[in-house]
């Protein structure tokens, strides 16, 4: 038992010692990211990504440039469209990061725009959001015309919650902090943004995979159900009316007979009286 | 007196005691009223979609479907409210109140349908506005008719309030169902309207967007 305690103490000390080295590694020209927002707009045959990175206040550009490393490389087919002073770092034919001139940054915020081509042959897509490496919480918000919505692969471990997908155990405070940092407001109420830590399953799987569900796809089941229910209700109404028509006639006839009997009863004593 | 004339009388505020008391006759009256409401709704749908032939034809079943299914989906909750409030009214009486509201609302739509069609063909902006306005007018008319019949049949403020509960529940649920059924069958109008995206769109008008408030 004592041995185990000692092992735990040594491990904790090693962890503490390793921290400055990690920070030093991050400081070597790499910008440490506190939060990021990636807003993808689905257009005809492409997704336009506008990514806003919030840098750690303690960081400083190295060699006159900020460098943002990506958690998962992006295909070189993606084109960087702005702003000026931002260049892609390409290794083995893939974009692995960005080099950003300080002039392109405003205070602690770096904004880049990328265009991801879509082949459009399948509902399954791989999001080309430039997720920064590290454990910073990042928001990915994809929206398109006709209410198209992205649903991540369940293997990514993102839970569906009301109005968002987020890792299990993500606190409201952490979510609100990142929203505040990147100044995020959903463009539409039915948007379902993804809150991701890029150091977990997302990095292991090389980014975010999922399916694109259009508004028409989502509503299809409901439309069919509604139409079936309508046919059933109308048929029921027609049948019920026919049957009720007969029952109503019987009711009317009974009422009429009862009224006549009542009339006879009231008339009968008079008749008897006149006979006497 | 025909079923439609009886229903019109109820809609005009005549007491329910003027309606024959037999259960089958009252249920037949309701079935006739709902079927008439379907025809009225189809007429309005035809007018609202008259800008394009496919839309007009689709509206022939879309609008009646929205109205009928919203009423049907509201009925169970309203009947539960009726049972829980231990209202003195008979089941057929309470159902008749609901049906008279639906009948009156769709009748309003039907009588305004020619105007909607005329404006859709002669004005770019007034047509859609009038189309949306007629929906609101019909909703208000239906609500007034249902509530008035609930008020008329009872004595005393307490009883009147109790008797109004099922009708209010019916109206609230029907409105809620109506909004989302429209989303399923949209488009009804050629333009995108406040109704096209249901509660998602309507809530963005009511409450300003806020990231942390989600």
Short mmCIF file of C-alpha atoms in Angstrom, two decimals:
data_model
loop_
_atom_site.label_atom_id
_atom_site.label_comp_id
_atom_site.label_asym_id
_atom_site.label_seq_id
_atom_site.Cartn_x
_atom_site.Cartn_y
_atom_site.Cartn_z
CA UNK A 1 0.00 0.00 0.00
CA UNK A 2 2.85 2.34 0.97
CA UNK A 3 4.63 1.49 -2.27
CA UNK A 4 1.56 2.51 -4.25
CA UNK A 5 1.42 5.86 -2.47
CA UNK A 6 5.05 6.49 -3.33
CA UNK A 7 4.40 5.64 -6.97
CA UNK A 8 1.48 8.09 -7.01
CA UNK A 9 3.64 10.86 -5.49
CA UNK A 10 6.42 10.26 -8.03
CA UNK A 11 3.96 10.29 -10.93
CA UNK A 12 2.45 13.56 -9.66
CA UNK A 13 5.89 15.15 -9.34
CA UNK A 14 6.87 14.03 -12.82
CA UNK A 15 3.66 15.58 -14.12
CA UNK A 16 4.47 18.88 -12.46
CA UNK A 17 8.01 18.83 -13.86
CA UNK A 18 6.77 18.08 -17.35
CA UNK A 19 4.38 21.06 -17.47
CA UNK A 20 6.97 23.80 -18.11
CA UNK A 21 8.44 21.66 -20.93
CA UNK A 22 5.03 21.36 -22.52
CA UNK A 23 4.51 25.11 -22.30
CA UNK A 24 7.96 25.74 -23.70
CA UNK A 25 7.15 23.41 -26.60
CA UNK A 26 3.89 25.26 -27.28
CA UNK A 27 5.70 28.58 -27.19
CA UNK A 28 8.11 27.61 -29.95
CA UNK A 29 6.39 29.62 -32.64
CA UNK A 30 3.05 27.95 -31.94
CA UNK A 31 0.09 30.00 -30.85
CA UNK A 32 -1.71 28.43 -27.89
CA UNK A 33 -5.41 28.55 -28.56
CA UNK A 34 -7.84 29.31 -25.75
CA UNK A 35 -10.99 28.88 -27.82
CA UNK A 36 -12.11 28.78 -31.42
CA UNK A 37 -15.26 29.13 -33.44
CA UNK A 38 -15.62 27.51 -36.85
CA UNK A 39 -18.71 28.60 -38.77
CA UNK A 40 -19.35 26.65 -41.93
CA UNK A 41 -21.78 27.87 -44.51
CA UNK A 42 -22.91 25.20 -46.95
CA UNK A 43 -23.31 26.52 -50.45
CA UNK A 44 -23.50 24.96 -53.89
CA UNK A 45 -20.72 22.37 -53.96
CA UNK A 46 -18.70 23.81 -51.09
CA UNK A 47 -18.56 24.79 -47.45
CA UNK A 48 -17.08 28.16 -46.61
CA UNK A 49 -15.40 28.10 -43.21
CA UNK A 50 -14.85 31.22 -41.18
CA UNK A 51 -12.68 30.33 -38.22
CA UNK A 52 -11.97 32.61 -35.32
CA UNK A 53 -9.11 31.58 -33.02
CA UNK A 54 -8.61 33.22 -29.64
CA UNK A 55 -4.97 33.19 -28.62
CA UNK A 56 -3.69 32.71 -25.13
CA UNK A 57 -2.92 36.19 -23.72
CA UNK A 58 0.54 35.05 -22.60
CA UNK A 59 1.67 33.92 -26.03
CA UNK A 60 3.71 36.03 -28.47
CA UNK A 61 4.53 35.60 -32.16
CA UNK A 62 7.79 33.80 -32.91
CA UNK A 63 9.90 34.86 -35.86
CA UNK A 64 7.31 37.45 -36.72
CA UNK A 65 4.54 34.85 -37.23
CA UNK A 66 1.86 33.09 -35.29
CA UNK A 67 1.57 29.42 -36.05
CA UNK A 68 -1.65 27.50 -35.52
CA UNK A 69 -1.24 23.70 -35.62
CA UNK A 70 -4.25 21.64 -36.58
CA UNK A 71 -5.56 18.68 -34.65
CA UNK A 72 -6.22 16.84 -37.89
CA UNK A 73 -4.69 17.65 -41.26
CA UNK A 74 -6.89 19.07 -43.97
CA UNK A 75 -6.79 18.06 -47.63
CA UNK A 76 -4.72 20.38 -49.78
CA UNK A 77 -7.77 20.80 -52.04
CA UNK A 78 -9.12 23.22 -49.48
CA UNK A 79 -8.35 26.77 -50.43
CA UNK A 80 -7.44 29.52 -48.03
CA UNK A 81 -9.20 32.68 -49.12
CA UNK A 82 -8.16 35.12 -46.48
CA UNK A 83 -7.14 37.27 -44.88
CA UNK A 84 -3.86 38.59 -46.21
CA UNK A 85 -0.84 37.55 -44.18
CA UNK A 86 -2.12 34.01 -43.59
CA UNK A 87 -0.47 31.05 -45.33
CA UNK A 88 -1.06 27.33 -45.10
CA UNK A 89 1.63 25.02 -43.76
CA UNK A 90 1.58 22.05 -46.10
CA UNK A 91 3.29 18.79 -45.19
CA UNK A 92 3.03 15.61 -47.27
CA UNK A 93 0.33 17.15 -49.39
CA UNK A 94 -1.91 18.10 -46.47
CA UNK A 95 -2.57 21.33 -44.62
CA UNK A 96 -1.27 20.82 -41.09
CA UNK A 97 -1.43 24.40 -39.85
CA UNK A 98 -1.38 28.08 -40.63
CA UNK A 99 1.28 30.73 -40.40
CA UNK A 100 -0.25 34.07 -39.57
CA UNK A 101 1.40 37.47 -39.70
CA UNK A 102 0.58 39.57 -36.63
CA UNK A 103 -0.96 42.20 -38.91
CA UNK A 104 -3.65 39.65 -39.77
CA UNK A 105 -4.58 39.32 -36.09
CA UNK A 106 -6.73 41.76 -34.22
CA UNK A 107 -5.76 41.85 -30.53
CA UNK A 108 -6.02 38.16 -29.55
CA UNK A 109 -8.32 37.09 -32.36
CA UNK A 110 -7.20 35.50 -35.61
CA UNK A 111 -9.78 35.04 -38.32
CA UNK A 112 -9.22 32.86 -41.37
CA UNK A 113 -11.50 31.83 -44.22
CA UNK A 114 -11.29 28.49 -46.01
CA UNK A 115 -13.32 26.89 -48.76
CA UNK A 116 -13.94 23.15 -48.62
CA UNK A 117 -15.12 21.58 -51.87
CA UNK A 118 -18.00 19.08 -51.59
CA UNK A 119 -18.52 16.31 -54.08
CA UNK A 120 -22.26 16.21 -53.36
CA UNK A 121 -22.58 12.52 -54.20
CA UNK A 122 -23.11 11.36 -50.62
CA UNK A 123 -24.86 12.58 -47.47
CA UNK A 124 -21.76 11.54 -45.52
CA UNK A 125 -19.22 14.29 -45.23
CA UNK A 126 -15.96 15.01 -43.50
CA UNK A 127 -15.98 18.53 -42.08
CA UNK A 128 -12.99 20.60 -43.10
CA UNK A 129 -13.16 22.82 -40.02
CA UNK A 130 -9.58 23.79 -39.12
CA UNK A 131 -9.66 22.48 -35.56
CA UNK A 132 -6.68 23.75 -33.59
CA UNK A 133 -4.55 21.17 -31.82
CA UNK A 134 -4.75 21.10 -28.05
CA UNK A 135 -7.44 20.74 -25.47
CA UNK A 136 -9.18 24.06 -26.02
CA UNK A 137 -12.94 23.84 -26.39
CA UNK A 138 -14.02 24.77 -29.92
CA UNK A 139 -17.40 25.41 -31.49
CA UNK A 140 -18.25 24.07 -34.93
CA UNK A 141 -21.44 25.49 -36.39
CA UNK A 142 -22.47 24.29 -39.85
CA UNK A 143 -25.59 25.59 -41.51
CA UNK A 144 -26.92 25.61 -45.00
CA UNK A 145 -29.78 26.59 -47.20
CA UNK A 146 -33.09 24.81 -46.64
CA UNK A 147 -32.21 24.18 -43.01
CA UNK A 148 -29.49 21.60 -43.77
CA UNK A 149 -28.03 20.34 -40.51
CA UNK A 150 -24.93 18.34 -39.71
CA UNK A 151 -25.13 15.31 -37.43
CA UNK A 152 -21.79 13.98 -36.17
CA UNK A 153 -20.78 10.35 -36.24
CA UNK A 154 -21.72 8.71 -32.89
CA UNK A 155 -18.16 7.34 -32.67
CA UNK A 156 -16.96 10.88 -31.91
CA UNK A 157 -18.61 10.61 -28.51
CA UNK A 158 -20.59 13.81 -28.83
CA UNK A 159 -23.92 13.68 -27.04
CA UNK A 160 -27.00 15.16 -28.60
CA UNK A 161 -28.42 17.75 -26.23
CA UNK A 162 -31.08 20.39 -26.65
CA UNK A 163 -29.75 22.66 -29.37
CA UNK A 164 -26.19 21.30 -29.51
CA UNK A 165 -23.81 18.33 -29.60
CA UNK A 166 -21.26 18.30 -26.80
CA UNK A 167 -18.88 15.92 -25.04
CA UNK A 168 -20.30 14.10 -22.04
CA UNK A 169 -19.74 16.09 -18.88
CA UNK A 170 -19.21 19.46 -20.52
CA UNK A 171 -20.30 22.01 -17.95
CA UNK A 172 -22.56 24.93 -18.69
CA UNK A 173 -19.85 27.27 -17.36
CA UNK A 174 -17.28 25.90 -19.84
CA UNK A 175 -19.76 26.25 -22.68
CA UNK A 176 -20.68 29.79 -21.76
CA UNK A 177 -17.02 30.71 -21.35
CA UNK A 178 -16.12 29.59 -24.86
CA UNK A 179 -19.21 31.31 -26.30
CA UNK A 180 -18.18 34.51 -24.59
CA UNK A 181 -14.55 34.22 -25.72
CA UNK A 182 -15.38 33.73 -29.39
CA UNK A 183 -18.49 35.94 -29.24
CA UNK A 184 -20.75 33.18 -30.54
CA UNK A 185 -24.40 33.65 -31.25
CA UNK A 186 -26.19 31.03 -33.36
CA UNK A 187 -27.38 32.44 -36.63
CA UNK A 188 -30.61 30.47 -36.38
CA UNK A 189 -32.54 28.95 -33.49
CA UNK A 190 -32.59 25.51 -35.10
CA UNK A 191 -28.79 25.43 -35.46
CA UNK A 192 -27.13 22.59 -33.61
CA UNK A 193 -23.51 23.58 -33.03
CA UNK A 194 -20.86 21.06 -32.00
CA UNK A 195 -18.72 21.73 -28.93
CA UNK A 196 -15.53 19.73 -29.34
CA UNK A 197 -12.21 19.17 -27.65
CA UNK A 198 -9.83 18.42 -30.49
CA UNK A 199 -7.52 16.23 -28.44
CA UNK A 200 -9.81 13.24 -28.05
CA UNK A 201 -11.74 11.12 -30.50
CA UNK A 202 -11.81 13.97 -33.01
CA UNK A 203 -8.00 13.94 -33.36
CA UNK A 204 -7.86 10.14 -33.39
CA UNK A 205 -10.41 9.93 -36.17
CA UNK A 206 -8.74 12.67 -38.19
CA UNK A 207 -11.51 15.24 -37.82
CA UNK A 208 -15.27 15.33 -37.73
CA UNK A 209 -17.28 12.89 -39.84
CA UNK A 210 -21.04 12.81 -40.03
CA UNK A 211 -24.04 13.17 -42.23
CA UNK A 212 -25.74 16.18 -43.66
CA UNK A 213 -29.48 16.08 -43.06
CA UNK A 214 -31.58 18.45 -45.07
CA UNK A 215 -34.80 19.90 -43.78
CA UNK A 216 -36.75 17.83 -46.30
CA UNK A 217 -35.06 14.63 -45.01
CA UNK A 218 -35.96 15.48 -41.43
CA UNK A 219 -39.56 16.21 -42.26
CA UNK A 220 -40.17 13.28 -44.61
CA UNK A 221 -41.24 10.84 -41.90
CA UNK A 222 -43.58 13.39 -40.37
CA UNK A 223 -45.14 14.25 -43.71
CA UNK A 224 -45.89 10.61 -44.51
CA UNK A 225 -47.31 10.04 -41.02
CA UNK A 226 -49.47 13.14 -41.27
CA UNK A 227 -50.82 12.14 -44.67
CA UNK A 228 -51.67 8.64 -43.45
CA UNK A 229 -53.35 10.05 -40.33
CA UNK A 230 -55.37 12.44 -42.48
CA UNK A 231 -56.62 9.68 -44.76
CA UNK A 232 -57.56 7.55 -41.76
CA UNK A 233 -59.40 10.41 -40.03
CA UNK A 234 -61.31 11.42 -43.16
CA UNK A 235 -62.26 7.81 -43.88
CA UNK A 236 -63.37 7.44 -40.27
CA UNK A 237 -65.39 10.61 -40.52
CA UNK A 238 -67.17 9.47 -43.69
CA UNK A 239 -67.92 6.01 -42.27
CA UNK A 240 -69.04 7.45 -38.93
CA UNK A 241 -71.34 9.91 -40.65
CA UNK A 242 -73.02 7.15 -42.65
CA UNK A 243 -73.56 4.98 -39.60
CA UNK A 244 -74.68 7.92 -37.51
CA UNK A 245 -77.18 8.92 -40.17
CA UNK A 246 -79.01 5.62 -39.65
CA UNK A 247 -78.80 5.86 -35.87
CA UNK A 248 -80.01 9.47 -36.02
CA UNK A 249 -83.03 8.38 -38.11
CA UNK A 250 -83.85 5.75 -35.50
CA UNK A 251 -83.55 8.39 -32.80
CA UNK A 252 -85.86 10.72 -34.69
CA UNK A 253 -88.36 7.92 -35.28
CA UNK A 254 -88.29 6.89 -31.61
CA UNK A 255 -88.75 10.49 -30.53
CA UNK A 256 -91.66 10.89 -32.92
CA UNK A 257 -93.31 7.69 -31.69
CA UNK A 258 -92.82 8.71 -28.07
CA UNK A 259 -94.36 12.09 -28.79
CA UNK A 260 -97.35 10.42 -30.45
CA UNK A 261 -97.78 8.03 -27.56
CA UNK A 262 -97.64 10.95 -25.16
CA UNK A 263 -100.25 12.73 -27.24
CA UNK A 264 -102.43 9.62 -27.21
CA UNK A 265 -102.08 9.33 -23.44
CA UNK A 266 -103.22 12.89 -22.94
CA UNK A 267 -106.07 12.44 -25.42
CA UNK A 268 -107.20 9.04 -24.09
CA UNK A 269 -108.90 10.22 -20.85
CA UNK A 270 -110.91 12.74 -22.85
CA UNK A 271 -112.03 10.01 -25.26
CA UNK A 272 -112.97 7.72 -22.39
CA UNK A 273 -114.75 10.62 -20.70
CA UNK A 274 -116.85 11.43 -23.79
CA UNK A 275 -117.85 7.75 -24.14
CA UNK A 276 -119.09 7.65 -20.56
CA UNK B 1 -83.41 22.06 -40.25
CA UNK B 2 -80.26 20.82 -41.96
CA UNK B 3 -77.08 20.04 -40.07
CA UNK B 4 -75.21 23.00 -41.54
CA UNK B 5 -77.98 25.42 -40.64
CA UNK B 6 -77.96 24.07 -37.08
CA UNK B 7 -74.21 24.49 -36.85
CA UNK B 8 -74.46 28.00 -38.23
CA UNK B 9 -77.01 28.77 -35.53
CA UNK B 10 -74.65 27.48 -32.85
CA UNK B 11 -71.83 29.53 -34.37
CA UNK B 12 -74.10 32.58 -34.33
CA UNK B 13 -74.61 32.17 -30.60
CA UNK B 14 -77.89 30.22 -30.40
CA UNK B 15 -77.97 28.05 -27.27
CA UNK B 16 -77.06 24.38 -27.61
CA UNK B 17 -80.55 23.49 -26.39
CA UNK B 18 -81.80 24.37 -29.89
CA UNK B 19 -79.83 21.39 -31.20
CA UNK B 20 -81.70 18.04 -31.08
CA UNK B 21 -80.71 16.10 -27.98
CA UNK B 22 -80.12 12.61 -29.35
CA UNK B 23 -76.50 11.44 -29.15
CA UNK B 24 -76.42 10.05 -32.69
CA UNK B 25 -77.93 13.21 -34.12
CA UNK B 26 -75.42 15.42 -32.36
CA UNK B 27 -72.50 13.24 -33.42
CA UNK B 28 -73.80 13.27 -37.01
CA UNK B 29 -74.03 17.03 -36.76
CA UNK B 30 -70.38 17.17 -35.70
CA UNK B 31 -69.28 14.85 -38.49
CA UNK B 32 -71.17 17.01 -40.98
CA UNK B 33 -69.62 20.14 -39.50
CA UNK B 34 -66.10 18.75 -39.78
CA UNK B 35 -66.70 17.63 -43.35
CA UNK B 36 -68.03 21.06 -44.24
CA UNK B 37 -64.97 22.58 -42.55
CA UNK B 38 -62.77 20.45 -44.82
CA UNK B 39 -64.51 21.83 -47.90
CA UNK B 40 -64.26 25.42 -46.62
CA UNK B 41 -60.57 24.98 -45.84
CA UNK B 42 -59.94 23.49 -49.28
CA UNK B 43 -61.58 26.53 -50.88
CA UNK B 44 -59.29 28.87 -48.99
CA UNK B 45 -56.28 26.68 -49.82
CA UNK B 46 -57.18 26.87 -53.48
CA UNK B 47 -57.30 30.67 -53.26
CA UNK B 48 -54.07 30.99 -51.27
CA UNK B 49 -52.19 28.83 -53.75
CA UNK B 50 -53.91 30.12 -56.86
CA UNK B 51 -50.71 31.87 -57.92
CA UNK B 52 -49.46 28.52 -59.23
CA UNK B 53 -51.56 25.55 -60.28
CA UNK B 54 -49.49 22.82 -58.52
CA UNK B 55 -49.59 24.75 -55.24
CA UNK B 56 -53.34 25.34 -55.54
CA UNK B 57 -53.96 21.64 -56.16
CA UNK B 58 -51.71 20.65 -53.27
CA UNK B 59 -53.49 23.11 -50.99
CA UNK B 60 -56.77 21.32 -51.73
CA UNK B 61 -55.66 18.62 -49.32
CA UNK B 62 -52.92 20.40 -47.35
CA UNK B 63 -55.07 23.05 -45.67
CA UNK B 64 -57.94 20.68 -44.74
CA UNK B 65 -55.33 18.22 -43.44
CA UNK B 66 -53.74 20.84 -41.20
CA UNK B 67 -57.08 21.97 -39.79
CA UNK B 68 -58.57 18.53 -39.28
CA UNK B 69 -55.48 16.96 -37.72
CA UNK B 70 -54.86 19.93 -35.43
CA UNK B 71 -58.46 19.66 -34.19
CA UNK B 72 -58.19 15.89 -33.76
CA UNK B 73 -54.90 16.19 -31.88
CA UNK B 74 -56.34 18.84 -29.56
CA UNK B 75 -59.47 16.88 -28.70
CA UNK B 76 -57.97 14.31 -26.25
CA UNK B 77 -56.30 16.98 -24.07
CA UNK B 78 -59.46 19.08 -24.08
CA UNK B 79 -61.60 16.09 -23.14
CA UNK B 80 -59.23 15.29 -20.29
CA UNK B 81 -59.56 18.90 -19.11
CA UNK B 82 -63.35 18.53 -19.33
CA UNK B 83 -63.22 15.37 -17.22
CA UNK B 84 -60.82 16.83 -14.65
CA UNK B 85 -62.78 20.03 -14.19
CA UNK B 86 -65.95 17.93 -13.62
CA UNK B 87 -67.89 20.22 -15.85
CA UNK B 88 -71.65 19.65 -15.81
CA UNK B 89 -71.90 19.56 -19.59
CA UNK B 90 -72.56 16.46 -21.62
CA UNK B 91 -69.74 15.03 -23.79
CA UNK B 92 -71.63 15.86 -26.98
CA UNK B 93 -72.13 19.44 -25.81
CA UNK B 94 -68.44 19.98 -25.23
CA UNK B 95 -67.55 18.38 -28.57
CA UNK B 96 -70.15 20.51 -30.28
CA UNK B 97 -68.46 23.62 -28.93
CA UNK B 98 -65.14 22.56 -30.40
CA UNK B 99 -66.66 21.67 -33.74
CA UNK B 100 -68.66 24.91 -33.94
CA UNK B 101 -65.40 26.85 -33.47
CA UNK B 102 -63.64 24.89 -36.23
CA UNK B 103 -66.69 25.27 -38.47
CA UNK B 104 -66.89 29.04 -37.91
CA UNK B 105 -63.15 29.55 -38.41
CA UNK B 106 -63.08 27.68 -41.70
CA UNK B 107 -66.26 29.41 -42.80
CA UNK B 108 -64.47 32.72 -42.31
CA UNK B 109 -61.60 31.38 -44.43
CA UNK B 110 -64.02 30.29 -47.15
CA UNK B 111 -65.87 33.61 -47.37
CA UNK B 112 -62.56 35.47 -47.56
CA UNK B 113 -61.10 33.08 -50.14
CA UNK B 114 -62.25 35.04 -53.23
CA UNK B 115 -60.65 38.19 -51.82
CA UNK B 116 -57.41 36.33 -51.14
CA UNK B 117 -57.35 34.96 -54.69
CA UNK B 118 -58.11 38.38 -56.16
CA UNK B 119 -55.34 40.08 -54.19
CA UNK B 120 -52.85 37.33 -54.96
CA UNK B 121 -53.40 37.90 -58.65
CA UNK B 122 -53.45 41.68 -58.56
CA UNK B 123 -50.89 42.74 -55.95
CA UNK B 124 -47.36 41.63 -55.17
CA UNK B 125 -47.34 42.60 -51.50
CA UNK B 126 -51.00 42.86 -50.46
CA UNK B 127 -51.84 39.28 -51.51
CA UNK B 128 -49.48 37.54 -49.08
CA UNK B 129 -50.35 40.00 -46.32
CA UNK B 130 -54.07 39.48 -46.80
CA UNK B 131 -53.56 35.72 -46.94
CA UNK B 132 -51.78 35.74 -43.57
CA UNK B 133 -54.32 38.19 -42.14
CA UNK B 134 -57.24 35.92 -43.06
CA UNK B 135 -55.59 33.11 -41.10
CA UNK B 136 -55.44 35.30 -38.00
CA UNK B 137 -59.02 36.48 -38.50
CA UNK B 138 -60.23 32.89 -38.83
CA UNK B 139 -58.33 31.82 -35.71
CA UNK B 140 -59.85 34.67 -33.72
CA UNK B 141 -63.34 33.96 -35.07
CA UNK B 142 -63.08 30.27 -34.23
CA UNK B 143 -61.84 31.05 -30.72
CA UNK B 144 -64.62 33.58 -30.08
CA UNK B 145 -67.34 31.19 -31.26
CA UNK B 146 -66.04 28.32 -29.10
CA UNK B 147 -65.62 30.50 -26.03
CA UNK B 148 -68.98 32.21 -26.48
CA UNK B 149 -70.81 28.90 -26.64
CA UNK B 150 -68.93 27.82 -23.49
CA UNK B 151 -70.00 30.99 -21.68
CA UNK B 152 -73.60 31.00 -22.83
CA UNK B 153 -74.59 27.62 -21.48
CA UNK B 154 -73.59 28.26 -17.86
CA UNK B 155 -74.70 30.42 -14.98
CA UNK B 156 -72.36 32.04 -12.50
CA UNK B 157 -68.78 33.25 -12.95
CA UNK B 158 -67.25 30.15 -11.35
CA UNK B 159 -69.10 27.71 -13.57
CA UNK B 160 -68.43 29.86 -16.59
CA UNK B 161 -64.69 29.73 -15.88
CA UNK B 162 -64.77 25.95 -15.36
CA UNK B 163 -66.75 25.47 -18.53
CA UNK B 164 -64.23 27.57 -20.47
CA UNK B 165 -61.22 25.50 -19.39
CA UNK B 166 -61.70 22.62 -21.88
CA UNK B 167 -62.34 25.10 -24.69
CA UNK B 168 -59.21 27.10 -23.82
CA UNK B 169 -57.16 23.88 -23.67
CA UNK B 170 -58.60 22.82 -27.04
CA UNK B 171 -57.76 26.17 -28.63
CA UNK B 172 -54.24 26.27 -27.18
CA UNK B 173 -53.37 22.73 -28.28
CA UNK B 174 -54.96 23.19 -31.67
CA UNK B 175 -52.90 26.34 -32.24
CA UNK B 176 -49.71 24.58 -31.13
CA UNK B 177 -50.42 21.62 -33.43
CA UNK B 178 -51.45 23.89 -36.28
CA UNK B 179 -48.11 25.72 -36.22
CA UNK B 180 -46.06 22.56 -36.55
CA UNK B 181 -48.39 20.82 -39.03
CA UNK B 182 -47.92 23.81 -41.31
CA UNK B 183 -44.15 23.17 -41.14
CA UNK B 184 -44.72 19.61 -42.34
CA UNK B 185 -46.87 20.58 -45.32
CA UNK B 186 -45.23 23.92 -46.21
CA UNK B 187 -45.43 25.68 -48.60
CA UNK B 188 -49.05 26.73 -48.44
CA UNK B 189 -48.35 30.27 -49.61
CA UNK B 190 -45.99 30.86 -52.53
CA UNK B 191 -43.84 33.00 -50.19
CA UNK B 192 -41.98 32.07 -47.04
CA UNK B 193 -44.08 33.37 -44.16
CA UNK B 194 -43.91 33.53 -40.38
CA UNK B 195 -45.75 30.17 -40.35
CA UNK B 196 -43.36 28.36 -42.71
CA UNK B 197 -40.87 27.24 -40.07
CA UNK B 198 -43.21 26.91 -37.14
CA UNK B 199 -42.06 27.44 -33.61
CA UNK B 200 -38.37 27.72 -34.58
CA UNK B 201 -39.06 30.79 -36.66
CA UNK B 202 -41.73 32.26 -34.41
CA UNK B 203 -39.52 31.99 -31.31
CA UNK B 204 -36.76 33.95 -33.02
CA UNK B 205 -39.23 36.83 -33.43
CA UNK B 206 -40.26 36.67 -29.79
CA UNK B 207 -36.89 36.29 -28.10
CA UNK B 208 -33.64 37.79 -29.34
CA UNK B 209 -30.99 35.19 -30.09
CA UNK B 210 -28.54 34.54 -27.32
CA UNK B 211 -25.76 31.99 -27.29
CA UNK B 212 -25.75 31.45 -23.56
CA UNK B 213 -29.45 31.26 -23.29
CA UNK B 214 -29.75 28.12 -25.28
#
